[in-house]
Tab-separated table of C-alpha atoms and ligand atoms in Angstrom:
chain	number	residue	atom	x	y	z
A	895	UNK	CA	-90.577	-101.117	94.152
A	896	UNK	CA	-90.884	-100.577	97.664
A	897	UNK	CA	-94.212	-99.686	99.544
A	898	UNK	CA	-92.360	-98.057	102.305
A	899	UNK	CA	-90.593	-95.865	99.510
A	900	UNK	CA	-94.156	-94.784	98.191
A	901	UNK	CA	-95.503	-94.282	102.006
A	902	UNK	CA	-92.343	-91.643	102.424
A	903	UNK	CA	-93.334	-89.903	99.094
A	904	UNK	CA	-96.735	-89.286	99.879
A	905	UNK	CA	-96.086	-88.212	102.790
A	906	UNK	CA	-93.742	-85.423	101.454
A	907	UNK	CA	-96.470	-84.806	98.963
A	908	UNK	CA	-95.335	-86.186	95.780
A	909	UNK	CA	-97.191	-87.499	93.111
A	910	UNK	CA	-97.478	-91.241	92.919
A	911	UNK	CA	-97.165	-93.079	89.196
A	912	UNK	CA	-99.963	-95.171	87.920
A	913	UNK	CA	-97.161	-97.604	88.499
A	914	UNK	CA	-97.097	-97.349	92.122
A	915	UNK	CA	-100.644	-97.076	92.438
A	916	UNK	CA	-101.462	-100.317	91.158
A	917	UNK	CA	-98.465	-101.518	92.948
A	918	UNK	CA	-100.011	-100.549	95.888
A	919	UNK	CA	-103.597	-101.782	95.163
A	920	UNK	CA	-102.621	-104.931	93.209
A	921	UNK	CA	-100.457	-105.955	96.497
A	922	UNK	CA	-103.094	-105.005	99.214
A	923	UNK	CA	-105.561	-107.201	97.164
A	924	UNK	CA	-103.140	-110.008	97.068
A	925	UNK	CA	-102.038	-110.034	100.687
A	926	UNK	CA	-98.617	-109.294	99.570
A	927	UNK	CA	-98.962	-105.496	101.085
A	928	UNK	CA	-99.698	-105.467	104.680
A	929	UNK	CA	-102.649	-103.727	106.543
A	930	UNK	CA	-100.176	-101.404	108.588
A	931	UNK	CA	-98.131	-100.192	105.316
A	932	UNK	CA	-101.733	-99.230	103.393
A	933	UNK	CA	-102.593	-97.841	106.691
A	934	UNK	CA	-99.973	-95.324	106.678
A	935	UNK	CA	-100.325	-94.770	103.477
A	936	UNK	CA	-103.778	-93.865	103.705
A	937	UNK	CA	-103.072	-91.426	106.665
A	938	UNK	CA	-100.670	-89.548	104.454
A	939	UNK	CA	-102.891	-89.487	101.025
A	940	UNK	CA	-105.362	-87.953	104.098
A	941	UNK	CA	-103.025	-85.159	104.600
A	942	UNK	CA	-101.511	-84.873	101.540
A	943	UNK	CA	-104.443	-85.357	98.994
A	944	UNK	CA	-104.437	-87.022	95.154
A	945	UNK	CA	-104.176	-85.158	92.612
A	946	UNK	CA	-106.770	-85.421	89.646
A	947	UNK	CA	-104.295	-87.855	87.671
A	948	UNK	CA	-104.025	-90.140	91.023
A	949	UNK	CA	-107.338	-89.960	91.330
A	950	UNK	CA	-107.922	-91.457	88.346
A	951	UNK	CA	-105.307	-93.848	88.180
A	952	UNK	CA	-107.000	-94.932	91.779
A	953	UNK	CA	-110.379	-95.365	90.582
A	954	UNK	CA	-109.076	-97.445	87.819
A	955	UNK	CA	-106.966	-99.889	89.556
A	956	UNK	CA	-110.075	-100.349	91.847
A	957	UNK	CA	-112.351	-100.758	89.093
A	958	UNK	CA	-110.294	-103.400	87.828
A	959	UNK	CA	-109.687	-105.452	90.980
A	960	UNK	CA	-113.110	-107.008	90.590
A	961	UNK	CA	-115.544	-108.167	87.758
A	962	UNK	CA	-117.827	-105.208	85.695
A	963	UNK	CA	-121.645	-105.598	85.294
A	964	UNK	CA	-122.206	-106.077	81.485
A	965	UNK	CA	-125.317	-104.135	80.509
A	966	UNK	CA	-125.131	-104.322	76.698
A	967	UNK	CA	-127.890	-107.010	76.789
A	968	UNK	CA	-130.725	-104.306	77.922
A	969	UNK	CA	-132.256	-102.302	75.220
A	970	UNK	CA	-132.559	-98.617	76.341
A	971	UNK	CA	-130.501	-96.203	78.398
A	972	UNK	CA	-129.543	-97.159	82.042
A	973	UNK	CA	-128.902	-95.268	84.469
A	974	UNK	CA	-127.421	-95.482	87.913
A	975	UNK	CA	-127.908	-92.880	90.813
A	976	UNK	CA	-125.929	-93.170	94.257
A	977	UNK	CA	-125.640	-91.125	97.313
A	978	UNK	CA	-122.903	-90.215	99.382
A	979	UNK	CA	-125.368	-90.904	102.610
A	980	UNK	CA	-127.621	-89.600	105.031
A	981	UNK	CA	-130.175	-89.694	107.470
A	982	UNK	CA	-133.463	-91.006	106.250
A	983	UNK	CA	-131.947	-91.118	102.312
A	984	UNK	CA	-134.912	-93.582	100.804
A	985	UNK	CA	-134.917	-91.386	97.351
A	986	UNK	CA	-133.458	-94.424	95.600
A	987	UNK	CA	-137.061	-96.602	96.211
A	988	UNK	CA	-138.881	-93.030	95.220
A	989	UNK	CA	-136.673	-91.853	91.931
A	990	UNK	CA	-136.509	-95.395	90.406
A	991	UNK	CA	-140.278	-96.308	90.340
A	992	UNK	CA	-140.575	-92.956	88.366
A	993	UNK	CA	-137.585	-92.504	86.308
A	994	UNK	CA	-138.694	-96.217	84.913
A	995	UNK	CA	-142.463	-95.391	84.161
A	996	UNK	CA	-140.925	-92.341	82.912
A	997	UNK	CA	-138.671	-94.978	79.964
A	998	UNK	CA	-135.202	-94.850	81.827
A	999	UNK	CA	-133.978	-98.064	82.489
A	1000	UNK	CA	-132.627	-98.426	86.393
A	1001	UNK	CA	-130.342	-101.773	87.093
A	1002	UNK	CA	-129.142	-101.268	90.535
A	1003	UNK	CA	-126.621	-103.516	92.488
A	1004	UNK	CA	-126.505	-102.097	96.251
A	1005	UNK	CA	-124.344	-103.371	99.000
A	1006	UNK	CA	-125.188	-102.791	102.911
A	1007	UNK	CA	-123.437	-100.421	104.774
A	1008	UNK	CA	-123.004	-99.852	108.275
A	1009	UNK	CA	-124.932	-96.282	109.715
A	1010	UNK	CA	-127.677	-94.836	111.267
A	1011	UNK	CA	-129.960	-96.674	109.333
A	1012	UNK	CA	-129.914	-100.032	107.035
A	1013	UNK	CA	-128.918	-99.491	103.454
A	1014	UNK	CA	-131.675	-99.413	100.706
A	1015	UNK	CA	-131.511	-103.266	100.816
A	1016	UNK	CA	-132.173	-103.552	104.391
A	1017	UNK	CA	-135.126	-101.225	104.005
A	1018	UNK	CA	-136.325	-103.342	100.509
A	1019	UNK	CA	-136.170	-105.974	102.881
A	1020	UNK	CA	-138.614	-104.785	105.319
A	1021	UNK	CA	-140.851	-105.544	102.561
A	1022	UNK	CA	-142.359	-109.144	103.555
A	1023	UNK	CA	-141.083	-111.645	101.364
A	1024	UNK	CA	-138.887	-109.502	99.206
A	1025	UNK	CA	-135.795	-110.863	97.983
A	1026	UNK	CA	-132.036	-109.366	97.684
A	1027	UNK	CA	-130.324	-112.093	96.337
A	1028	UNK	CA	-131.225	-112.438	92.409
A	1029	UNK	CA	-128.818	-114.587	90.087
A	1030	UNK	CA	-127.321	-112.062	87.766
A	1031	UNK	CA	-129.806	-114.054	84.478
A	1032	UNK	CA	-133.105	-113.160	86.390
A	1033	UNK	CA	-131.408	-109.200	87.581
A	1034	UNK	CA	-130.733	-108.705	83.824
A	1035	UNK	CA	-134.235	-110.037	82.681
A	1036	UNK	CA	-136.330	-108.031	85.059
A	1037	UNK	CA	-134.373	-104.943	84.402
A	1038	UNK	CA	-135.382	-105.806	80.290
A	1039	UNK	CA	-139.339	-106.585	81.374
A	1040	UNK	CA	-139.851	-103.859	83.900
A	1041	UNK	CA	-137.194	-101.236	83.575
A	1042	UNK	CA	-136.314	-101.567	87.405
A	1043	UNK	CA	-134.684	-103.878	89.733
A	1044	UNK	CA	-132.673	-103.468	92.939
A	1045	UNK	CA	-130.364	-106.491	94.265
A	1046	UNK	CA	-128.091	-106.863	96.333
A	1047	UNK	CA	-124.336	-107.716	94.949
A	1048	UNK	CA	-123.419	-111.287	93.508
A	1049	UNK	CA	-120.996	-110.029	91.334
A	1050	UNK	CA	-117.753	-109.688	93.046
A	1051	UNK	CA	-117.129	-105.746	92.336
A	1052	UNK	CA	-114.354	-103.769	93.212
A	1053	UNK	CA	-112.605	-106.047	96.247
A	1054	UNK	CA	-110.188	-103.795	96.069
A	1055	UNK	CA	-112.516	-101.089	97.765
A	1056	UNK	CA	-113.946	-103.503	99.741
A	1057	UNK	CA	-110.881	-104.051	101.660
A	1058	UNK	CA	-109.555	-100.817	101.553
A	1059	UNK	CA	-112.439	-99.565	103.068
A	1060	UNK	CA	-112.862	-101.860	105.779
A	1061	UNK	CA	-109.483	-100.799	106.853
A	1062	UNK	CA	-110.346	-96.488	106.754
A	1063	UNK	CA	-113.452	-97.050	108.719
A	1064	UNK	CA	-111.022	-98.280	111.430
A	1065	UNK	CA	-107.714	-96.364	111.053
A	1066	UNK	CA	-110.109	-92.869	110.656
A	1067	UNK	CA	-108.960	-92.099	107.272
A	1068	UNK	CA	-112.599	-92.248	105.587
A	1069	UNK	CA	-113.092	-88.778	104.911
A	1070	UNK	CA	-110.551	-87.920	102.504
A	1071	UNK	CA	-111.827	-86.332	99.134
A	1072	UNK	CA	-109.803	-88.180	96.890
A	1073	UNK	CA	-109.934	-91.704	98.809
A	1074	UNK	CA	-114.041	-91.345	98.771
A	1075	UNK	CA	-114.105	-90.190	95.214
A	1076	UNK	CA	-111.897	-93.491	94.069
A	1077	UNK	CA	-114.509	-95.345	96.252
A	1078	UNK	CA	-117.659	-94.423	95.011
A	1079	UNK	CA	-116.651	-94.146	91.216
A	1080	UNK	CA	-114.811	-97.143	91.310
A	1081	UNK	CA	-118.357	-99.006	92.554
A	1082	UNK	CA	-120.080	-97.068	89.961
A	1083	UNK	CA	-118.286	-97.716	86.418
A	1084	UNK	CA	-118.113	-101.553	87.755
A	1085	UNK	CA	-121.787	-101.217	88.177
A	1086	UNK	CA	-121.934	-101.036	84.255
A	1087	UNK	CA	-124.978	-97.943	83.925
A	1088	UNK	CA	-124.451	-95.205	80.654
A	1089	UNK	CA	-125.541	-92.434	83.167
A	1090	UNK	CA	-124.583	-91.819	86.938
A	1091	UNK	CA	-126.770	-89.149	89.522
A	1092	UNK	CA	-124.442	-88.576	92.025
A	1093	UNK	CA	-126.580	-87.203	95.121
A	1094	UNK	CA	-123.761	-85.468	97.844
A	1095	UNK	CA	-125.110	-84.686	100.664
A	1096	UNK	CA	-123.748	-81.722	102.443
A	1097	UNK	CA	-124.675	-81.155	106.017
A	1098	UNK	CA	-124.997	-82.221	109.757
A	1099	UNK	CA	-126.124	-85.914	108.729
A	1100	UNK	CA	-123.646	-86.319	105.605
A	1101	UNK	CA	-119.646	-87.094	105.147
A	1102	UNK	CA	-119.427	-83.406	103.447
A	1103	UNK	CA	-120.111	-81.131	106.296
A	1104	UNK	CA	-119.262	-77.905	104.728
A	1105	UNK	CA	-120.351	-77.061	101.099
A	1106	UNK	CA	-117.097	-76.093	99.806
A	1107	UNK	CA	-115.931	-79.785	100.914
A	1108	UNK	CA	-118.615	-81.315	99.078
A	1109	UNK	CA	-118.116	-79.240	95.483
A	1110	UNK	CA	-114.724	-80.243	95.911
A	1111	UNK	CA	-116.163	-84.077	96.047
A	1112	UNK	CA	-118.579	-83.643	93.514
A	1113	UNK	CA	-116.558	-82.295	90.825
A	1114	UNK	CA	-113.836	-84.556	91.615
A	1115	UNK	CA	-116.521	-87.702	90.998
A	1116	UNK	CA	-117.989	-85.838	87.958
A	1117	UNK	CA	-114.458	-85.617	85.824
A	1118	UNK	CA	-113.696	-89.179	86.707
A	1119	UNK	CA	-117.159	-90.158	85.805
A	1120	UNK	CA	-116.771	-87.924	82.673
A	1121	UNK	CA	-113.744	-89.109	81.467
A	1122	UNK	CA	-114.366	-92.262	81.785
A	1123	UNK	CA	-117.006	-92.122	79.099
A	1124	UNK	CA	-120.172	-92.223	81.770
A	1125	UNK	CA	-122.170	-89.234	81.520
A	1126	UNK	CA	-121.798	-87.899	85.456
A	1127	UNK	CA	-124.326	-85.056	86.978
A	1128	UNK	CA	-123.797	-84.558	90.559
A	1129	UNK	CA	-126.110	-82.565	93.109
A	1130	UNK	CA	-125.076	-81.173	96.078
A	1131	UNK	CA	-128.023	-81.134	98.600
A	1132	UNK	CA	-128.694	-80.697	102.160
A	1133	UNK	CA	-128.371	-82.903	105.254
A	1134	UNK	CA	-128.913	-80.435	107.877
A	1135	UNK	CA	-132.195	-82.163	109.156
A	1136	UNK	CA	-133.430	-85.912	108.238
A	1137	UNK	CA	-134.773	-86.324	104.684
A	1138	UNK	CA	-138.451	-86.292	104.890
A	1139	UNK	CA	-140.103	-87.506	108.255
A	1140	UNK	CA	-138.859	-90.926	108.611
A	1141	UNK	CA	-135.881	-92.898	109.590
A	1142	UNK	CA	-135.620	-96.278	110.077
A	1143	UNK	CA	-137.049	-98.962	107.698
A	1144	UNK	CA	-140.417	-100.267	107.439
A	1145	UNK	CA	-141.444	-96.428	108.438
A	1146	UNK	CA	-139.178	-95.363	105.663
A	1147	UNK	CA	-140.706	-97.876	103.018
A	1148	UNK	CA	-144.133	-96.590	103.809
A	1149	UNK	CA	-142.998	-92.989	103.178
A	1150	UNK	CA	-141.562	-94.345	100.168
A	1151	UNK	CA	-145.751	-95.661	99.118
A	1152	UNK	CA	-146.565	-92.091	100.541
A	1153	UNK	CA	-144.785	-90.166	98.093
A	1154	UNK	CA	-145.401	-92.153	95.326
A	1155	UNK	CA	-149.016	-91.617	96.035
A	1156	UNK	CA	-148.235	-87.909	96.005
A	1157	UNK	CA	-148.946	-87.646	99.726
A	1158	UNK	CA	-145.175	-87.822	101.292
A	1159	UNK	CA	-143.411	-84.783	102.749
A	1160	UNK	CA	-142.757	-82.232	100.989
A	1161	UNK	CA	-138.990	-81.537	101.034
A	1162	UNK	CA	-138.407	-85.639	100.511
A	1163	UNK	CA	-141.031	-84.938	97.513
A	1164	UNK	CA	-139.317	-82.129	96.086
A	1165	UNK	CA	-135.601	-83.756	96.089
A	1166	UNK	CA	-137.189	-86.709	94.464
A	1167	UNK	CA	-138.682	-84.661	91.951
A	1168	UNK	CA	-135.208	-82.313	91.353
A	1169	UNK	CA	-133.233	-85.444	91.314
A	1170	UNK	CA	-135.649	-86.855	88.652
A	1171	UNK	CA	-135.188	-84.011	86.601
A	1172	UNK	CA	-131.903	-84.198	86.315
A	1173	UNK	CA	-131.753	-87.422	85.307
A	1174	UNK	CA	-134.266	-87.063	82.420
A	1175	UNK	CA	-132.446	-84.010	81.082
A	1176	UNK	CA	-128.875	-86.020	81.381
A	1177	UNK	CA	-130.133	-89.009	79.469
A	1178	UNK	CA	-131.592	-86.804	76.921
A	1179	UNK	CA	-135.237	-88.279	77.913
A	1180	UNK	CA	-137.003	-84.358	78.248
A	1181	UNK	CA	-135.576	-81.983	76.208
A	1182	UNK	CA	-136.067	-78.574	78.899
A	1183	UNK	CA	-136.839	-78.832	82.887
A	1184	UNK	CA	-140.628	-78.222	82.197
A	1185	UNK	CA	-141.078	-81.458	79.875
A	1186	UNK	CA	-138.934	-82.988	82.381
A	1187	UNK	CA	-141.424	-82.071	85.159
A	1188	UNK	CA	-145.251	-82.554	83.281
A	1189	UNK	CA	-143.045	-86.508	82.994
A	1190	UNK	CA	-142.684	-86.576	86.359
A	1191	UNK	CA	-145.867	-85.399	87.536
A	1192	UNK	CA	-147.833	-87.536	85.376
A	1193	UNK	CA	-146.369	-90.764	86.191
A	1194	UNK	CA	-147.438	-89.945	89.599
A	1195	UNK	CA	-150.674	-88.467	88.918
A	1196	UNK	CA	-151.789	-91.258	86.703
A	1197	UNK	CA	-149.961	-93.938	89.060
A	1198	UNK	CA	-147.518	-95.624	86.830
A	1199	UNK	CA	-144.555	-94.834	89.011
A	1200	UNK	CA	-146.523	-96.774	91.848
A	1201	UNK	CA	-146.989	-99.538	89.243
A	1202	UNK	CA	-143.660	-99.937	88.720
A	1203	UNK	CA	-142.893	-100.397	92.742
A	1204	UNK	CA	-145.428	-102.858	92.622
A	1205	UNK	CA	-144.152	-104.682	89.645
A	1206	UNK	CA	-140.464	-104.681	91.473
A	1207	UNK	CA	-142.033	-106.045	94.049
A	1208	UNK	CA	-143.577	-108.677	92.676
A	1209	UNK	CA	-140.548	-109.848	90.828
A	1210	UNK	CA	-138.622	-109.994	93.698
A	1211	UNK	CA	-140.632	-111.975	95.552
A	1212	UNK	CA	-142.381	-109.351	98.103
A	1213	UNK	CA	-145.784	-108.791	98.695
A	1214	UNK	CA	-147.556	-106.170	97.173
A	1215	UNK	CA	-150.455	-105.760	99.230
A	1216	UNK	CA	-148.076	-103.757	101.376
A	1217	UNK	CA	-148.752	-101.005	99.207
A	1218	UNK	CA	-152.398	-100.430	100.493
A	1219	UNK	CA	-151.663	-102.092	104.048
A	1220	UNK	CA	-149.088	-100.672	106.142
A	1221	UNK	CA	-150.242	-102.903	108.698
A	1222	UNK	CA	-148.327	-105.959	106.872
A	1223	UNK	CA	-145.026	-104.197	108.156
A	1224	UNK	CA	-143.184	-104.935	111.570
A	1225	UNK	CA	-145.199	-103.207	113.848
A	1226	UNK	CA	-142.751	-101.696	116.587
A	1227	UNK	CA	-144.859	-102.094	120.136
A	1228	UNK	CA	-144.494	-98.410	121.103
A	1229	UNK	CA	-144.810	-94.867	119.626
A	1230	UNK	CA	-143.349	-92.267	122.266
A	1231	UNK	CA	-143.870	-89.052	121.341
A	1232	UNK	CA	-140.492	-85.736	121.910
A	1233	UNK	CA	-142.515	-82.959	122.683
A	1234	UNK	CA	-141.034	-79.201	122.734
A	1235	UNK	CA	-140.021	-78.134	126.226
A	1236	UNK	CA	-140.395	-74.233	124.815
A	1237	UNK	CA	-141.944	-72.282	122.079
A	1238	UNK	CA	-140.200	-70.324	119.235
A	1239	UNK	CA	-138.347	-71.562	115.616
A	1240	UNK	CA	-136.601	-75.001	115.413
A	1241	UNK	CA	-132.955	-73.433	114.660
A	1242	UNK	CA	-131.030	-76.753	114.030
A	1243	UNK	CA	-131.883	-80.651	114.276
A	1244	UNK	CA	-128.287	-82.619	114.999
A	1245	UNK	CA	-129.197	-84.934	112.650
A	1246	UNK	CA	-125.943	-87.239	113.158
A	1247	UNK	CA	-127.549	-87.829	116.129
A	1248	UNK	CA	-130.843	-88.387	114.977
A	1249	UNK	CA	-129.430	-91.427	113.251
A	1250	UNK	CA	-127.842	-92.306	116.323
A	1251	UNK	CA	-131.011	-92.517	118.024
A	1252	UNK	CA	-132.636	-94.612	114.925
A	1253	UNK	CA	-129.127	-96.829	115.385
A	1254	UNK	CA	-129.374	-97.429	119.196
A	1255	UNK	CA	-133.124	-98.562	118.934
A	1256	UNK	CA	-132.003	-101.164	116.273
A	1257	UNK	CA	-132.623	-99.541	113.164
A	1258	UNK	CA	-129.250	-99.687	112.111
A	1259	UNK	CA	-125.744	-101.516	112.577
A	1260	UNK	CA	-122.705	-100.530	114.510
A	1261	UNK	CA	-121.242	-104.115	113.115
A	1262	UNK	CA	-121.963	-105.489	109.857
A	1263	UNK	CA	-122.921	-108.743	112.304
A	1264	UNK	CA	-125.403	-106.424	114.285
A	1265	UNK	CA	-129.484	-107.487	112.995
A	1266	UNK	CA	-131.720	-105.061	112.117
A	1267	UNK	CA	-135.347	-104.254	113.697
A	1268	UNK	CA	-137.366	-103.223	110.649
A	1269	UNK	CA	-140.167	-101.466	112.658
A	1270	UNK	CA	-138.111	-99.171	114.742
A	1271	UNK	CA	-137.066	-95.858	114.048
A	1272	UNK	CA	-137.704	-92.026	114.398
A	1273	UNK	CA	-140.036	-90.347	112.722
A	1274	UNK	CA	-138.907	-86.079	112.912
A	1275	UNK	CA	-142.359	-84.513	112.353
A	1276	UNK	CA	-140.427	-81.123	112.223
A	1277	UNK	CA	-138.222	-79.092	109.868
A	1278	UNK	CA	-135.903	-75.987	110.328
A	1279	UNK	CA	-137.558	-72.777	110.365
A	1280	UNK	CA	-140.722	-74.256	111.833
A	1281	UNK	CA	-142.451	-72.551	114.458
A	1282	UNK	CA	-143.292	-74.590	117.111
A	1283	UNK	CA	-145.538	-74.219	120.786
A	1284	UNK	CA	-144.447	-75.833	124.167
A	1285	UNK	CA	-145.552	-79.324	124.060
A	1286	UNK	CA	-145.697	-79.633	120.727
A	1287	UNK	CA	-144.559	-83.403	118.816
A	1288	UNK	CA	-141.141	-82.410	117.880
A	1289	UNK	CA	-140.165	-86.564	117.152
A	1290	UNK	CA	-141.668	-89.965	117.370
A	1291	UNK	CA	-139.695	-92.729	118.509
A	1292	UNK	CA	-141.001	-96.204	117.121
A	1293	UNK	CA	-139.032	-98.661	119.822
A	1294	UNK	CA	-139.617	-102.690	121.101
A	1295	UNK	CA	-137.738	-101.522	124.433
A	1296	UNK	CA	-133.995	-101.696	123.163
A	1297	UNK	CA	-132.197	-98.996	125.179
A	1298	UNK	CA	-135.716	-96.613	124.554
A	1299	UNK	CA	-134.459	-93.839	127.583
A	1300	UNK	CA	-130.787	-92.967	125.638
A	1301	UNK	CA	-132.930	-92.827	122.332
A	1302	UNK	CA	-134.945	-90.283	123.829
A	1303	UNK	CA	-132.879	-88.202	125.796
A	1304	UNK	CA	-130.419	-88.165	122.389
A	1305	UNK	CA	-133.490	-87.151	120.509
A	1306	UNK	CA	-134.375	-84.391	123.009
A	1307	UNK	CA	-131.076	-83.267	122.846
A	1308	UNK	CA	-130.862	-82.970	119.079
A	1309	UNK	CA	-133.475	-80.474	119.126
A	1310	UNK	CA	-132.291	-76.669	119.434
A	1311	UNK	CA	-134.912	-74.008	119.614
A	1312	UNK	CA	-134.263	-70.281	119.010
A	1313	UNK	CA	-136.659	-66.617	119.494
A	1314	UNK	CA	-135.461	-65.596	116.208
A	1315	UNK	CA	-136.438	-66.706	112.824
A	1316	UNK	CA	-134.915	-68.867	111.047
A	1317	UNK	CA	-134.729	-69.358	107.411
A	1318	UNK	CA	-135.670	-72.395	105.963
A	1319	UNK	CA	-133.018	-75.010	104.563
A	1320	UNK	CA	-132.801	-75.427	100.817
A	1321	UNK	CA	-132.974	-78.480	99.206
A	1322	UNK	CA	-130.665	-78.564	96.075
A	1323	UNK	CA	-127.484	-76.570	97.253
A	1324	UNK	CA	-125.910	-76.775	93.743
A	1325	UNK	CA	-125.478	-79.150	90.610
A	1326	UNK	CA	-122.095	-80.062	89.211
A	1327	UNK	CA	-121.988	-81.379	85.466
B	17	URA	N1	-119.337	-94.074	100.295
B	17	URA	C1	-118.511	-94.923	99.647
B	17	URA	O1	-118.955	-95.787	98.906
B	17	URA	N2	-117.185	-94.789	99.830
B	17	URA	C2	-116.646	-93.848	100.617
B	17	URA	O2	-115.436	-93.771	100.732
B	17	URA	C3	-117.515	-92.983	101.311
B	17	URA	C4	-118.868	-93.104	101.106
């Protein structure tokens, strides 16, 4: 076999054998393959697509580049939730906290990604004290003891992707269905969890810009989930403006407390609730939406879903005081406020650049070498539809004087303002099972 021969039959839109999948995969993981072969490669799967069977067969060969999480040793049902990405996504620290008090068992093994913001480690990690790095004896037990735990990778899980990734995000073949399907799932069934929440995010802010991309996505991820043996629910949902108020860390962790105290905003408090839901009803935990909600509300109410953050915490090292003092965060030295230049209804929020703001500040990398300023970041007080007056708060930057003026006039800029009315966004676009 030949990779050049498999390049030239992808491009002509063939179908490529299991065979020359892994001969592909197996190679580039080896060395043996060169970057500028795979490159091409990639390009044409971008143009050409994968088939469900490739798809598969892709997935597979990625999952089994690597080692797989074994979760047989926890009692209960685990589940796993992931989401494609967007601009101030925290509903992993929200959903978790609850879907544990709730019974669910949540063993999650995150790696950091480059973006707008940091991952969900980076923002754990604005947490003083907490720690990422757990050996995989002490991840097990606390998942066991508390139902919850969040860690950064020690296992070495799908290098395959790892590589293979590294080399889209710089040859601009990333947003290919098939190629980010393969990706994701492949991460997922390693990750070892009965269950899997996909959350897509469709939007400004997201990979998926168009819905009719994203359902594509979704369902592709959902039949490889599904026939894999993994019970897979995925939810398309919007990324048209920021997810809740914040974006950045620290601020996002304290939204995080917020909610959990039933006092964060109230789209970033529905999705959390929705995605909750759905998880309960897919594990078999509520038998109808309505048990599944009077769960999810009372874990709040009676503030065992907080609990649970604070036992996390604790287990990981962090301090929990954090909880009822925000002031034990990274304070960022100044707050400057966006105000509207006009009056009438907030028509769209670019919220790609949003996170570009929240990036340039230093809430975010541009190079996985690039370190992170916990206490800056945006907070977007508001949401489409709104009616607002001249001089109004549209935004608050939270800044320590890196490169504050092109955060701001980005921030301005990402604001547009209409006469008209405009409908609000909703929050769950669709759910694929
Ligand atoms: N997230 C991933 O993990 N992989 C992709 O390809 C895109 C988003």
């Amino acid at each position: 076999m030949r990779a050049v021969d498999i390049i030239i039959k992808k491009r002509r839109g063939f179908q490529l054998t299991k065979e020359e999948i892994h001969f592909i995969i197996d190679g580039y993981v080896k060395g043996e393959i060169p970057d500028y072969q795979v490159s091409a490669l990639l390009m044409a799967i971008c143009f050409q697509g994968l088939n469900k069977e490739e798809q598969v067969n892709l997935t597979m060969e990625m999952l089994h580049s690597g080692e797989q999480i074994d979760l047989s040793s926890i009692q209960g049902v685990c589940v796993d939730k992931h989401s494609t990405g967007g601009v101030g996504d925290k509903t992993t620290l929200v959903i978790a906290p609850i879907i544990a008090a709730c019974g669910l068992k949540i063993a999650k093994m995150s790696g950091r990604g480059l973006g707008h913001t940091g991952g969900t480690l980076d923002k754990l990690e604005s947490i003083p004290g907490f720690q990422i790095a757990i050996s995989p004896q002490d991840f097990l037990k606390q998942v066991q003891e508390i139902g919850i735990a969040v860690v950064g990778q020690t296992a070495n899980i799908t290098p395959a992707d790892k590589k293979l990734y590294a080399l889209r995000d710089v040859t601009g073949t990333i947003d290919s269905i098939g190629l980010i399907a393969g990706s994701v799932m492949s991460k997922k069934l390693a990750s070892g969890a009965h269950s899997i929440l996909l959350d897509v995010k469709v939007g400004d802010g997201a990979f998926m810009q168009t819905l009719k991309d994203a359902r594509i996505l979704a369902r592709a991820m959902v039949d490889i989930g599904n026939s894999c043996g993994r019970k897979t629910v995925a939810m398309l949902t919007d990324m048209d403006q920021p997810l809740g108020e914040a974006v950045g860390n620290s601020i996002e962790v304290i939204e995080v407390i917020e909610t959990l105290k039933g006092r964060g905003p109230k789209d970033f408090t529905a999705l959390c609730r929705e995605i909750c839901t759905e998880m309960l009803l897919m594990t078999n935990f509520a038998k109808n939406k309505t048990e599944a909600k009077q769960m999810i509300t009372r874990v709040l109410q009676d503030g065992s879903a907080m609990e649970k953050l604070r036992q996390m915490i604790i287990y990981q090292g962090g301090n929990p005081e954090v909880i009822n003092n925000y002031q034990l965060f990274a304070q960022a030295k100044h707050i400057i406020k966006v105000k509207s230049k006009e009056s009438g209804y907030i028509k769209k929020i670019r919220t790609h650049s949003i996170g570009d703001a929240a990036m340039i500040l230093g809430a975010g990398r541009k190079t996985k070498d690039d370190i992170i300023d916990p206490s800056v970041g945006i907070k977007v007080i508001v949401k489409v539809g709104q009616l607002v007056e001249k001089g109004d708060t549209l935004a608050e930057l939270y800044a320590n004087g890196k490169e504050e003026a092109r955060a701001l006039e980005i921030t301005e800029q990402a604001f547009e303002i209409t006469d008209e009315i405009v409908n609000k966004n909703k929050i769950v676009l669709d759910i694929i099972k």
